[in-house]
PDB file of C-alpha atoms and ligand atoms in Angstrom:
ATOM      1  CA  MET N1226     -23.541  32.794  -5.695  1.00 91.00           C
ATOM      2  CA  LYS N1227     -20.227  31.033  -5.532  1.00 97.00           C
ATOM      3  CA  PRO N1228     -19.095  28.898  -8.458  1.00 98.00           C
ATOM      4  CA  VAL N1229     -19.611  25.167  -8.003  1.00 98.00           C
ATOM      5  CA  VAL N1230     -16.432  23.101  -8.146  1.00 98.00           C
ATOM      6  CA  LEU N1231     -16.184  19.323  -8.233  1.00 98.00           C
ATOM      7  CA  LEU N1232     -13.279  17.711  -6.436  1.00 97.00           C
ATOM      8  CA  PRO N1233     -14.047  14.050  -7.073  1.00 96.00           C
ATOM      9  CA  HIS N1234     -11.239  12.817  -4.818  1.00 95.00           C
ATOM     10  CA  PRO N1235     -10.533  14.434  -1.458  1.00 96.00           C
ATOM     11  CA  LEU N1236      -7.261  16.319  -0.931  1.00 97.00           C
ATOM     12  CA  PRO N1237      -5.752  17.492   2.381  1.00 97.00           C
ATOM     13  CA  PRO N1238      -7.433  20.811   3.357  1.00 97.00           C
ATOM     14  CA  ASP N1239      -4.136  22.699   3.638  1.00 98.00           C
ATOM     15  CA  TRP N1240      -3.306  21.825   0.017  1.00 98.00           C
ATOM     16  CA  ILE N1241      -6.471  23.491  -1.268  1.00 98.00           C
ATOM     17  CA  SER N1242      -6.917  26.290   1.266  1.00 98.00           C
ATOM     18  CA  SER N1243      -6.866  28.919  -1.509  1.00 98.00           C
ATOM     19  CA  LEU N1244     -10.362  27.718  -2.456  1.00 98.00           C
ATOM     20  CA  ASP N1245     -11.763  28.470   1.029  1.00 97.00           C
ATOM     21  CA  GLY N1246     -14.707  30.844   0.833  1.00 97.00           C
ATOM     22  CA  ARG N1247     -14.282  31.288  -2.943  1.00 98.00           C
ATOM     23  CA  VAL N1248     -16.180  28.278  -4.276  1.00 98.00           C
ATOM     24  CA  GLU N1249     -18.882  25.818  -3.356  1.00 98.00           C
ATOM     25  CA  LEU N1250     -16.782  22.682  -3.194  1.00 98.00           C
ATOM     26  CA  ILE N1251     -18.364  19.284  -3.798  1.00 97.00           C
ATOM     27  CA  VAL N1252     -15.837  16.785  -2.482  1.00 96.00           C
ATOM     28  CA  GLY N1253     -16.103  13.124  -3.408  1.00 95.00           C
ATOM     29  CA  ALA N1254     -15.743  10.286  -0.956  1.00 91.00           C
ATOM     30  CA  GLU N1255     -12.407   8.564  -0.493  1.00 83.00           C
ATOM     31  CA  GLN N1256     -12.848   5.754  -2.985  1.00 74.00           C
ATOM     32  CA  GLU N1257     -10.624   3.924  -5.351  1.00 74.00           C
ATOM     33  CA  THR N1258     -12.611   3.925  -8.559  1.00 79.00           C
ATOM     34  CA  GLY N1259     -15.299   6.120 -10.019  1.00 88.00           C
ATOM     35  CA  TRP N1260     -16.998   9.153  -8.531  1.00 94.00           C
ATOM     36  CA  SER N1261     -19.231   9.051  -5.495  1.00 94.00           C
ATOM     37  CA  ALA N1262     -22.939   9.903  -5.741  1.00 94.00           C
ATOM     38  CA  ASN N1263     -22.637  13.446  -4.343  1.00 95.00           C
ATOM     39  CA  VAL N1264     -20.219  14.313  -7.174  1.00 96.00           C
ATOM     40  CA  THR N1265     -22.163  12.684 -10.017  1.00 96.00           C
ATOM     41  CA  GLU N1266     -25.362  14.328  -8.807  1.00 96.00           C
ATOM     42  CA  SER N1267     -23.732  17.772  -9.117  1.00 97.00           C
ATOM     43  CA  ILE N1268     -22.206  17.301 -12.560  1.00 97.00           C
ATOM     44  CA  SER N1269     -24.766  19.422 -14.402  1.00 98.00           C
ATOM     45  CA  ARG N1270     -24.272  22.465 -12.159  1.00 97.00           C
ATOM     46  CA  ALA N1271     -20.480  22.383 -11.983  1.00 98.00           C
ATOM     47  CA  ASP N1272     -18.553  25.475 -13.137  1.00 98.00           C
ATOM     48  CA  GLY N1273     -15.166  23.938 -12.446  1.00 98.00           C
ATOM     49  CA  LEU N1274     -13.539  20.539 -12.117  1.00 98.00           C
ATOM     50  CA  LEU N1275     -10.329  19.687 -10.275  1.00 98.00           C
ATOM     51  CA  SER N1276      -9.364  16.309 -11.678  1.00 97.00           C
ATOM     52  CA  LEU N1277      -6.702  13.701 -11.059  1.00 96.00           C
ATOM     53  CA  LEU N1278      -4.906  11.700 -13.746  1.00 96.00           C
ATOM     54  CA  THR N1279      -7.220   8.776 -12.984  1.00 94.00           C
ATOM     55  CA  ASP N1280     -10.318  10.781 -13.983  1.00 96.00           C
ATOM     56  CA  ARG N1281     -11.382  10.306 -17.600  1.00 96.00           C
ATOM     57  CA  ILE N1282     -12.679  13.620 -18.928  1.00 98.00           C
ATOM     58  CA  ASP N1283     -14.231  12.780 -22.277  1.00 98.00           C
ATOM     59  CA  GLU N1284     -16.925  13.949 -24.669  1.00 98.00           C
ATOM     60  CA  VAL N1285     -19.616  11.936 -22.853  1.00 98.00           C
ATOM     61  CA  LEU N1286     -18.837  13.611 -19.523  1.00 98.00           C
ATOM     62  CA  LEU N1287     -18.444  17.097 -21.006  1.00 98.00           C
ATOM     63  CA  GLU N1288     -21.839  16.707 -22.672  1.00 98.00           C
ATOM     64  CA  LYS N1289     -23.339  16.435 -19.175  1.00 98.00           C
ATOM     65  CA  MET N1290     -21.518  19.545 -17.918  1.00 98.00           C
ATOM     66  CA  PRO N1291     -23.056  22.503 -19.775  1.00 98.00           C
ATOM     67  CA  ARG N1292     -21.790  25.094 -17.264  1.00 98.00           C
ATOM     68  CA  LEU N1293     -18.207  23.869 -17.113  1.00 98.00           C
ATOM     69  CA  ARG N1294     -15.670  26.728 -17.540  1.00 97.00           C
ATOM     70  CA  ILE N1295     -12.401  25.144 -16.394  1.00 98.00           C
ATOM     71  CA  VAL N1296     -10.823  21.710 -16.110  1.00 98.00           C
ATOM     72  CA  SER N1297      -7.823  21.800 -13.821  1.00 98.00           C
ATOM     73  CA  ASN N1298      -5.780  18.594 -13.775  1.00 98.00           C
ATOM     74  CA  MET N1299      -3.525  17.940 -10.803  1.00 98.00           C
ATOM     75  CA  ALA N1300      -0.814  16.431 -13.039  1.00 97.00           C
ATOM     76  CA  VAL N1301       1.502  17.511 -15.782  1.00 96.00           C
ATOM     77  CA  GLY N1302       0.204  14.834 -18.161  1.00 97.00           C
ATOM     78  CA  VAL N1303      -3.258  15.446 -19.585  1.00 98.00           C
ATOM     79  CA  ASP N1304      -3.718  12.163 -21.460  1.00 97.00           C
ATOM     80  CA  ASN N1305      -6.767  11.465 -19.274  1.00 97.00           C
ATOM     81  CA  ILE N1306      -8.514  14.466 -20.824  1.00 98.00           C
ATOM     82  CA  ASP N1307      -9.981  14.888 -24.295  1.00 98.00           C
ATOM     83  CA  VAL N1308      -8.307  18.282 -24.661  1.00 98.00           C
ATOM     84  CA  LYS N1309      -9.678  18.807 -28.192  1.00 98.00           C
ATOM     85  CA  ALA N1310     -13.231  18.333 -26.928  1.00 98.00           C
ATOM     86  CA  CYS N1311     -12.557  20.915 -24.176  1.00 98.00           C
ATOM     87  CA  THR N1312     -11.073  23.327 -26.729  1.00 98.00           C
ATOM     88  CA  ARG N1313     -14.130  22.992 -28.995  1.00 97.00           C
ATOM     89  CA  ARG N1314     -16.232  24.073 -26.030  1.00 98.00           C
ATOM     90  CA  GLY N1315     -13.872  26.930 -25.162  1.00 98.00           C
ATOM     91  CA  ILE N1316     -12.898  25.285 -21.875  1.00 98.00           C
ATOM     92  CA  PRO N1317      -9.279  25.890 -20.814  1.00 98.00           C
ATOM     93  CA  VAL N1318      -7.437  22.883 -19.409  1.00 98.00           C
ATOM     94  CA  GLY N1319      -4.819  23.492 -16.715  1.00 98.00           C
ATOM     95  CA  ASN N1320      -1.922  21.299 -15.656  1.00 98.00           C
ATOM     96  CA  THR N1321       0.985  21.511 -13.197  1.00 98.00           C
ATOM     97  CA  PRO N1322       4.288  21.525 -15.087  1.00 97.00           C
ATOM     98  CA  GLY N1323       7.465  21.947 -13.076  1.00 96.00           C
ATOM     99  CA  ALA N1324       5.961  20.999  -9.744  1.00 97.00           C
ATOM    100  CA  MET N1325       6.925  17.353 -10.014  1.00 97.00           C
ATOM    101  CA  THR N1326      10.101  17.658 -12.065  1.00 98.00           C
ATOM    102  CA  ASP N1327      12.603  16.983  -9.278  1.00 98.00           C
ATOM    103  CA  ALA N1328      10.575  14.264  -7.566  1.00 98.00           C
ATOM    104  CA  THR N1329      10.034  12.393 -10.826  1.00 98.00           C
ATOM    105  CA  ALA N1330      13.668  12.728 -11.863  1.00 98.00           C
ATOM    106  CA  ASP N1331      14.742  11.484  -8.411  1.00 98.00           C
ATOM    107  CA  LEU N1332      12.459   8.495  -8.733  1.00 98.00           C
ATOM    108  CA  THR N1333      13.768   7.771 -12.227  1.00 98.00           C
ATOM    109  CA  LEU N1334      17.319   7.605 -10.898  1.00 98.00           C
ATOM    110  CA  SER N1335      16.083   5.407  -8.041  1.00 98.00           C
ATOM    111  CA  LEU N1336      14.638   2.975 -10.577  1.00 98.00           C
ATOM    112  CA  LEU N1337      17.757   3.096 -12.709  1.00 98.00           C
ATOM    113  CA  LEU N1338      20.087   2.472  -9.753  1.00 98.00           C
ATOM    114  CA  ALA N1339      17.856  -0.228  -8.284  1.00 98.00           C
ATOM    115  CA  ALA N1340      17.824  -2.043 -11.617  1.00 98.00           C
ATOM    116  CA  ALA N1341      21.528  -1.528 -12.361  1.00 98.00           C
ATOM    117  CA  ARG N1342      22.595  -2.817  -8.938  1.00 98.00           C
ATOM    118  CA  ARG N1343      19.890  -5.492  -8.698  1.00 97.00           C
ATOM    119  CA  LEU N1344      18.401  -4.179  -5.450  1.00 97.00           C
ATOM    120  CA  PRO N1345      14.997  -5.893  -5.695  1.00 95.00           C
ATOM    121  CA  GLU N1346      16.577  -9.282  -6.338  1.00 95.00           C
ATOM    122  CA  SER N1347      19.422  -9.050  -3.833  1.00 96.00           C
ATOM    123  CA  SER N1348      17.142  -7.724  -1.105  1.00 97.00           C
ATOM    124  CA  ARG N1349      14.760 -10.626  -1.714  1.00 95.00           C
ATOM    125  CA  ASP N1350      17.654 -13.084  -1.623  1.00 97.00           C
ATOM    126  CA  ALA N1351      18.894 -11.665   1.695  1.00 97.00           C
ATOM    127  CA  ARG N1352      15.443 -11.844   3.246  1.00 98.00           C
ATOM    128  CA  GLU N1353      14.781 -15.349   1.966  1.00 98.00           C
ATOM    129  CA  GLY N1354      17.963 -16.973   3.252  1.00 98.00           C
ATOM    130  CA  ARG N1355      20.118 -16.978   0.139  1.00 97.00           C
ATOM    131  CA  TRP N1356      22.787 -14.674   1.644  1.00 97.00           C
ATOM    132  CA  ARG N1357      25.211 -17.364   2.794  1.00 97.00           C
ATOM    133  CA  THR N1358      28.518 -15.622   2.312  1.00 97.00           C
ATOM    134  CA  TRP N1359      30.138 -12.545   0.767  1.00 97.00           C
ATOM    135  CA  SER N1360      30.492 -13.854  -2.741  1.00 95.00           C
ATOM    136  CA  PRO N1361      32.960 -12.208  -5.115  1.00 97.00           C
ATOM    137  CA  THR N1362      30.633 -12.992  -7.983  1.00 97.00           C
ATOM    138  CA  GLY N1363      27.320 -12.551  -6.210  1.00 97.00           C
ATOM    139  CA  TRP N1364      24.700 -10.066  -7.422  1.00 97.00           C
ATOM    140  CA  LEU N1365      26.961  -8.374  -9.943  1.00 98.00           C
ATOM    141  CA  GLY N1366      25.331  -5.386 -11.539  1.00 98.00           C
ATOM    142  CA  ALA N1367      26.049  -2.811 -14.205  1.00 98.00           C
ATOM    143  CA  ASP N1368      28.573   0.011 -13.962  1.00 98.00           C
ATOM    144  CA  LEU N1369      27.245   3.499 -14.571  1.00 98.00           C
ATOM    145  CA  ARG N1370      30.394   5.507 -15.293  1.00 98.00           C
ATOM    146  CA  GLY N1371      31.007   5.489 -19.014  1.00 98.00           C
ATOM    147  CA  ALA N1372      27.733   3.685 -19.803  1.00 98.00           C
ATOM    148  CA  THR N1373      25.234   5.324 -22.152  1.00 98.00           C
ATOM    149  CA  LEU N1374      21.871   6.595 -20.990  1.00 98.00           C
ATOM    150  CA  GLY N1375      19.306   7.170 -23.744  1.00 98.00           C
ATOM    151  CA  ILE N1376      16.644   9.714 -22.808  1.00 98.00           C
ATOM    152  CA  ILE N1377      13.435   9.686 -24.830  1.00 98.00           C
ATOM    153  CA  GLY N1378      11.958  13.187 -24.544  1.00 96.00           C
ATOM    154  CA  LEU N1379      14.039  16.092 -23.285  1.00 94.00           C
ATOM    155  CA  GLY N1380      11.499  18.291 -21.564  1.00 94.00           C
ATOM    156  CA  LYS N1381      11.731  19.440 -17.962  1.00 95.00           C
ATOM    157  CA  ILE N1382      11.847  15.948 -16.475  1.00 97.00           C
ATOM    158  CA  GLY N1383      14.202  14.562 -19.127  1.00 97.00           C
ATOM    159  CA  ARG N1384      16.595  17.451 -18.477  1.00 96.00           C
ATOM    160  CA  ALA N1385      16.403  16.954 -14.709  1.00 97.00           C
ATOM    161  CA  VAL N1386      17.243  13.273 -15.235  1.00 98.00           C
ATOM    162  CA  ALA N1387      20.184  14.314 -17.443  1.00 98.00           C
ATOM    163  CA  GLU N1388      21.464  16.659 -14.731  1.00 97.00           C
ATOM    164  CA  ARG N1389      21.447  13.838 -12.169  1.00 98.00           C
ATOM    165  CA  ALA N1390      22.807  11.219 -14.575  1.00 98.00           C
ATOM    166  CA  ARG N1391      25.834  13.369 -15.397  1.00 97.00           C
ATOM    167  CA  GLY N1392      26.835  13.122 -11.743  1.00 98.00           C
ATOM    168  CA  PHE N1393      27.081   9.341 -12.132  1.00 98.00           C
ATOM    169  CA  GLY N1394      29.377   9.644 -15.132  1.00 98.00           C
ATOM    170  CA  LEU N1395      26.798   8.396 -17.631  1.00 98.00           C
ATOM    171  CA  ARG N1396      27.158   9.457 -21.270  1.00 98.00           C
ATOM    172  CA  LEU N1397      23.926  10.990 -22.464  1.00 98.00           C
ATOM    173  CA  VAL N1398      22.078  10.716 -25.752  1.00 97.00           C
ATOM    174  CA  TYR N1399      18.499  11.741 -26.384  1.00 96.00           C
ATOM    175  CA  TRP N1400      15.775  11.501 -28.949  1.00 97.00           C
ATOM    176  CA  LYS N1401      12.542  13.404 -29.442  1.00 94.00           C
ATOM    177  CA  PRO N1402      10.642  14.114 -32.661  1.00 91.00           C
ATOM    178  CA  ALA N1403      12.576  17.359 -33.270  1.00 88.00           C
ATOM    179  CA  PRO N1404      15.982  18.146 -31.754  1.00 88.00           C
ATOM    180  CA  SER N1405      16.094  21.061 -29.326  1.00 85.00           C
ATOM    181  CA  PRO N1406      19.610  22.536 -29.467  1.00 86.00           C
ATOM    182  CA  GLU N1407      19.230  24.861 -26.475  1.00 83.00           C
ATOM    183  CA  ASN N1408      17.899  22.064 -24.229  1.00 83.00           C
ATOM    184  CA  GLU N1409      20.570  19.792 -25.577  1.00 85.00           C
ATOM    185  CA  ALA N1410      23.366  22.144 -24.572  1.00 87.00           C
ATOM    186  CA  ALA N1411      21.904  22.564 -21.092  1.00 86.00           C
ATOM    187  CA  ALA N1412      21.400  18.830 -20.658  1.00 89.00           C
ATOM    188  CA  GLY N1413      24.773  17.802 -22.044  1.00 93.00           C
ATOM    189  CA  ALA N1414      23.035  15.206 -24.199  1.00 96.00           C
ATOM    190  CA  ARG N1415      23.704  14.430 -27.848  1.00 95.00           C
ATOM    191  CA  TYR N1416      20.825  14.105 -30.296  1.00 96.00           C
ATOM    192  CA  VAL N1417      20.653  10.715 -32.043  1.00 97.00           C
ATOM    193  CA  THR N1418      18.019   8.921 -34.104  1.00 97.00           C
ATOM    194  CA  PHE N1419      15.484   6.761 -32.320  1.00 98.00           C
ATOM    195  CA  ASP N1420      17.102   3.604 -33.726  1.00 98.00           C
ATOM    196  CA  GLU N1421      20.568   4.667 -32.636  1.00 98.00           C
ATOM    197  CA  LEU N1422      19.329   5.473 -29.144  1.00 98.00           C
ATOM    198  CA  MET N1423      17.595   2.129 -28.769  1.00 98.00           C
ATOM    199  CA  SER N1424      20.515   0.104 -30.126  1.00 98.00           C
ATOM    200  CA  THR N1425      23.419   1.841 -28.370  1.00 98.00           C
ATOM    201  CA  SER N1426      22.048   2.702 -24.919  1.00 98.00           C
ATOM    202  CA  ASP N1427      22.825   0.684 -21.830  1.00 98.00           C
ATOM    203  CA  PHE N1428      19.862   2.341 -20.136  1.00 99.00           C
ATOM    204  CA  VAL N1429      16.798   3.778 -21.853  1.00 99.00           C
ATOM    205  CA  THR N1430      14.541   6.104 -19.863  1.00 98.00           C
ATOM    206  CA  LEU N1431      11.200   7.486 -21.069  1.00 98.00           C
ATOM    207  CA  HIS N1432      10.182  11.098 -20.446  1.00 98.00           C
ATOM    208  CA  CYS N1433       7.742  11.898 -23.238  1.00 97.00           C
ATOM    209  CA  PRO N1434       4.060  12.723 -22.837  1.00 96.00           C
ATOM    210  CA  LEU N1435       1.507  10.088 -23.827  1.00 97.00           C
ATOM    211  CA  ASN N1436      -0.203  11.107 -27.045  1.00 96.00           C
ATOM    212  CA  GLU N1437      -1.134   9.539 -30.344  1.00 95.00           C
ATOM    213  CA  SER N1438       2.459   9.581 -31.580  1.00 95.00           C
ATOM    214  CA  THR N1439       4.015   8.101 -28.433  1.00 97.00           C
ATOM    215  CA  ARG N1440       1.405   5.424 -27.641  1.00 98.00           C
ATOM    216  CA  GLY N1441       3.189   2.091 -28.153  1.00 98.00           C
ATOM    217  CA  LEU N1442       6.442   3.840 -29.128  1.00 98.00           C
ATOM    218  CA  ILE N1443       8.383   1.127 -27.310  1.00 98.00           C
ATOM    219  CA  ASP N1444       6.942  -1.759 -29.264  1.00 98.00           C
ATOM    220  CA  GLU N1445       8.368  -5.116 -30.305  1.00 98.00           C
ATOM    221  CA  ALA N1446      10.543  -3.593 -33.032  1.00 98.00           C
ATOM    222  CA  ALA N1447      11.986  -1.020 -30.620  1.00 98.00           C
ATOM    223  CA  LEU N1448      12.624  -3.583 -27.876  1.00 98.00           C
ATOM    224  CA  ARG N1449      14.344  -5.911 -30.341  1.00 98.00           C
ATOM    225  CA  LYS N1450      16.806  -3.117 -31.152  1.00 98.00           C
ATOM    226  CA  MET N1451      17.961  -2.863 -27.532  1.00 98.00           C
ATOM    227  CA  LYS N1452      21.104  -4.514 -26.218  1.00 98.00           C
ATOM    228  CA  PRO N1453      20.460  -7.785 -24.359  1.00 98.00           C
ATOM    229  CA  SER N1454      22.201  -6.154 -21.383  1.00 98.00           C
ATOM    230  CA  ALA N1455      20.044  -3.010 -21.512  1.00 98.00           C
ATOM    231  CA  ILE N1456      17.705  -1.741 -18.821  1.00 98.00           C
ATOM    232  CA  LEU N1457      14.438   0.050 -19.614  1.00 99.00           C
ATOM    233  CA  VAL N1458      13.085   2.636 -17.157  1.00 99.00           C
ATOM    234  CA  ASN N1459       9.574   4.069 -17.465  1.00 98.00           C
ATOM    235  CA  ALA N1460       8.364   6.813 -15.133  1.00 98.00           C
ATOM    236  CA  ALA N1461       6.310   8.570 -17.839  1.00 98.00           C
ATOM    237  CA  ARG N1462       3.097   6.838 -18.878  1.00 98.00           C
ATOM    238  CA  GLY N1463       2.440   3.105 -19.125  1.00 98.00           C
ATOM    239  CA  PRO N1464       0.993   2.988 -22.659  1.00 98.00           C
ATOM    240  CA  VAL N1465       4.193   4.446 -24.160  1.00 98.00           C
ATOM    241  CA  VAL N1466       5.364   0.827 -23.823  1.00 98.00           C
ATOM    242  CA  ASP N1467       3.514  -2.014 -25.530  1.00 98.00           C
ATOM    243  CA  THR N1468       2.960  -4.315 -22.536  1.00 98.00           C
ATOM    244  CA  PRO N1469       2.636  -7.674 -24.375  1.00 98.00           C
ATOM    245  CA  ALA N1470       5.828  -6.869 -26.311  1.00 98.00           C
ATOM    246  CA  LEU N1471       7.608  -6.001 -23.058  1.00 98.00           C
ATOM    247  CA  VAL N1472       6.494  -9.277 -21.485  1.00 98.00           C
ATOM    248  CA  ARG N1473       8.024 -11.141 -24.433  1.00 98.00           C
ATOM    249  CA  ALA N1474      11.191  -9.073 -24.318  1.00 98.00           C
ATOM    250  CA  LEU N1475      11.666  -9.886 -20.631  1.00 98.00           C
ATOM    251  CA  THR N1476      10.640 -13.533 -20.903  1.00 98.00           C
ATOM    252  CA  GLU N1477      12.919 -14.168 -23.858  1.00 98.00           C
ATOM    253  CA  ASN N1478      15.721 -11.959 -22.491  1.00 98.00           C
ATOM    254  CA  TRP N1479      15.862  -9.495 -25.391  1.00 98.00           C
ATOM    255  CA  ILE N1480      16.699  -6.981 -22.641  1.00 98.00           C
ATOM    256  CA  ARG N1481      17.995  -7.473 -19.132  1.00 98.00           C
ATOM    257  CA  PHE N1482      15.528  -5.613 -16.979  1.00 98.00           C
ATOM    258  CA  ALA N1483      12.557  -3.234 -16.891  1.00 98.00           C
ATOM    259  CA  ALA N1484      12.017  -0.857 -13.973  1.00 98.00           C
ATOM    260  CA  LEU N1485       8.538   0.630 -14.166  1.00 98.00           C
ATOM    261  CA  ASP N1486       6.748   3.292 -12.164  1.00 98.00           C
ATOM    262  CA  VAL N1487       3.884   3.266 -14.648  1.00 98.00           C
ATOM    263  CA  THR N1488       2.152   0.405 -16.415  1.00 98.00           C
ATOM    264  CA  ASP N1489      -0.622  -0.317 -18.872  1.00 98.00           C
ATOM    265  CA  PRO N1490      -3.140  -0.911 -17.441  1.00 97.00           C
ATOM    266  CA  GLU N1491      -3.050   0.971 -14.161  1.00 96.00           C
ATOM    267  CA  PRO N1492      -3.335  -0.273 -11.574  1.00 96.00           C
ATOM    268  CA  LEU N1493      -1.648  -3.436 -12.812  1.00 98.00           C
ATOM    269  CA  PRO N1494      -3.809  -6.310 -11.473  1.00 97.00           C
ATOM    270  CA  PRO N1495      -2.062  -8.445  -8.834  1.00 97.00           C
ATOM    271  CA  ASP N1496      -2.133 -11.545 -11.059  1.00 98.00           C
ATOM    272  CA  HIS N1497      -0.468  -9.772 -14.022  1.00 98.00           C
ATOM    273  CA  VAL N1498       2.375 -11.732 -15.597  1.00 98.00           C
ATOM    274  CA  LEU N1499       4.802  -8.777 -15.267  1.00 98.00           C
ATOM    275  CA  TYR N1500       4.900  -9.254 -11.488  1.00 98.00           C
ATOM    276  CA  SER N1501       6.030 -12.836 -11.913  1.00 97.00           C
ATOM    277  CA  LEU N1502       9.079 -11.951 -14.026  1.00 97.00           C
ATOM    278  CA  PRO N1503      12.336 -11.811 -12.055  1.00 95.00           C
ATOM    279  CA  ASN N1504      13.686  -9.133 -14.419  1.00 97.00           C
ATOM    280  CA  CYS N1505      10.910  -6.627 -13.833  1.00 98.00           C
ATOM    281  CA  PHE N1506      10.416  -4.222 -10.939  1.00 97.00           C
ATOM    282  CA  ILE N1507       7.142  -2.363 -10.581  1.00 98.00           C
ATOM    283  CA  LEU N1508       6.110   0.631  -8.495  1.00 98.00           C
ATOM    284  CA  PRO N1509       2.537   1.925  -8.175  1.00 98.00           C
ATOM    285  CA  HIS N1510       2.957   5.261 -10.065  1.00 98.00           C
ATOM    286  CA  ILE N1511       4.711   7.179  -7.277  1.00 98.00           C
ATOM    287  CA  GLY N1512       6.887   9.509  -9.393  1.00 98.00           C
ATOM    288  CA  SER N1513       5.525  12.693  -7.838  1.00 98.00           C
ATOM    289  CA  ALA N1514       4.758  11.186  -4.430  1.00 98.00           C
ATOM    290  CA  THR N1515       6.571  13.451  -2.001  1.00 98.00           C
ATOM    291  CA  HIS N1516       4.824  15.663   0.547  1.00 98.00           C
ATOM    292  CA  GLY N1517       6.124  18.909  -0.909  1.00 98.00           C
ATOM    293  CA  THR N1518       5.555  17.951  -4.529  1.00 98.00           C
ATOM    294  CA  ARG N1519       1.982  16.791  -4.164  1.00 98.00           C
ATOM    295  CA  LYS N1520       1.118  19.901  -2.136  1.00 98.00           C
ATOM    296  CA  ARG N1521       2.645  22.157  -4.802  1.00 98.00           C
ATOM    297  CA  MET N1522       0.755  20.295  -7.516  1.00 98.00           C
ATOM    298  CA  ALA N1523      -2.531  20.811  -5.651  1.00 98.00           C
ATOM    299  CA  GLU N1524      -1.758  24.498  -5.098  1.00 98.00           C
ATOM    300  CA  MET N1525      -0.974  24.988  -8.790  1.00 98.00           C
ATOM    301  CA  ALA N1526      -4.162  23.150  -9.732  1.00 98.00           C
ATOM    302  CA  CYS N1527      -6.146  25.497  -7.436  1.00 98.00           C
ATOM    303  CA  GLU N1528      -4.509  28.553  -9.022  1.00 98.00           C
ATOM    304  CA  ASN N1529      -5.466  27.349 -12.484  1.00 98.00           C
ATOM    305  CA  LEU N1530      -8.957  26.579 -11.275  1.00 98.00           C
ATOM    306  CA  LEU N1531      -9.542  29.998  -9.685  1.00 98.00           C
ATOM    307  CA  SER N1532      -8.136  31.777 -12.756  1.00 98.00           C
ATOM    308  CA  GLY N1533     -10.472  29.815 -15.012  1.00 98.00           C
ATOM    309  CA  LEU N1534     -13.480  30.591 -12.837  1.00 98.00           C
ATOM    310  CA  ASP N1535     -12.578  34.307 -12.844  1.00 97.00           C
ATOM    311  CA  GLY N1536     -12.197  34.296 -16.634  1.00 96.00           C
ATOM    312  CA  ARG N1537      -8.472  35.023 -16.335  1.00 97.00           C
ATOM    313  CA  ARG N1538      -5.826  33.256 -18.389  1.00 97.00           C
ATOM    314  CA  LEU N1539      -4.598  30.152 -16.560  1.00 98.00           C
ATOM    315  CA  PRO N1540      -1.002  30.318 -15.324  1.00 98.00           C
ATOM    316  CA  ASN N1541      -0.525  26.877 -16.927  1.00 98.00           C
ATOM    317  CA  CYS N1542      -2.829  26.068 -19.795  1.00 98.00           C
ATOM    318  CA  VAL N1543      -2.392  23.200 -22.276  1.00 98.00           C
ATOM    319  CA  ASN N1544      -4.854  24.592 -24.827  1.00 98.00           C
ATOM    320  CA  PRO N1545      -4.091  28.347 -24.980  1.00 97.00           C
ATOM    321  CA  GLU N1546      -5.876  28.444 -28.348  1.00 97.00           C
ATOM    322  CA  VAL N1547      -9.108  28.853 -26.354  1.00 97.00           C
ATOM    323  CA  TYR N1548      -8.005  32.455 -25.793  1.00 95.00           C
ATOM    324  CA  SER N1549      -7.577  33.318 -29.470  1.00 87.00           C
TER     325      SER N1549
HETATM  326  C1  GLV S2819       2.048  12.430 -12.963  1.00 58.51           C
HETATM  327  O1  GLV S2819       2.150  11.341 -13.443  1.00 58.51           O
HETATM  328  C2  GLV S2819       1.769  13.641 -13.661  1.00 58.51           C
HETATM  329  O2  GLV S2819       1.501  13.638 -14.890  1.00 58.51           O
HETATM  330  O3  GLV S2819       1.772  14.689 -13.027  1.00 58.51           O
END
């Protein structure tokens, strides 16, 4: 008997071909929210689960999955999963670190450049008839060379952002709960306190995981420390920023601009006030959205899944304590 694996959201067959013939795959219907009936009906007999970051894997769900031996998340972040509850049950949780590093760092620089050079606004002006002449003072943006970029979190993605930012002549500072001298040397970034980063950076970019200590990290107090000319970039997780505080910061011009690939909530409803603010630019969580990246993420997720089903250590496991 082949192990039963739930894939609540369909993926292109060539991304998951390593599962062919190895598992009984229950694939959900293409739908935007929730799981389709064929998936929910199979919950109690599932040995493995290949989840997306939009799937909430909590105590209530795990309770209904007595046979579950592996949760493999097709993402580097695992904030959608109650990892402690999985650990208590001895279930390893896999993720896909590294696969999306370059794509997410590229997108971060895209956001930063778009905000610095006012692309959303100037493109809209051109399209809507406000481009009447070449104006020496029109659409003036921020210079990058010599400006300071503050990086919150200096993991793989933070370092990849640093590598790119150096090419633009930005001066780099970073903050994370504990300094990491070897990463720091490689990134060419100087460790500063959180307050110093927020108050001296011309650009602040977030690259920390979402967990209990980073939820709401960028709150009213943090935003009030920023320069009025500063630009905030978030391609990490929406809830790292306190949304109501950000709305106030943008409305009252505490900061100049926010460029967001992630929001809280997600998706951000079409009537959300953030969309109406001229100093905010929002993308629908596309940090890892390149053909090659998403395929690699799916392949890594399949590798973790198959290892878990075979009782082997996962190549990428966020709760290795299950093996001790
Ligand atoms: C994407 O947001 C990821 O965590 O992989």
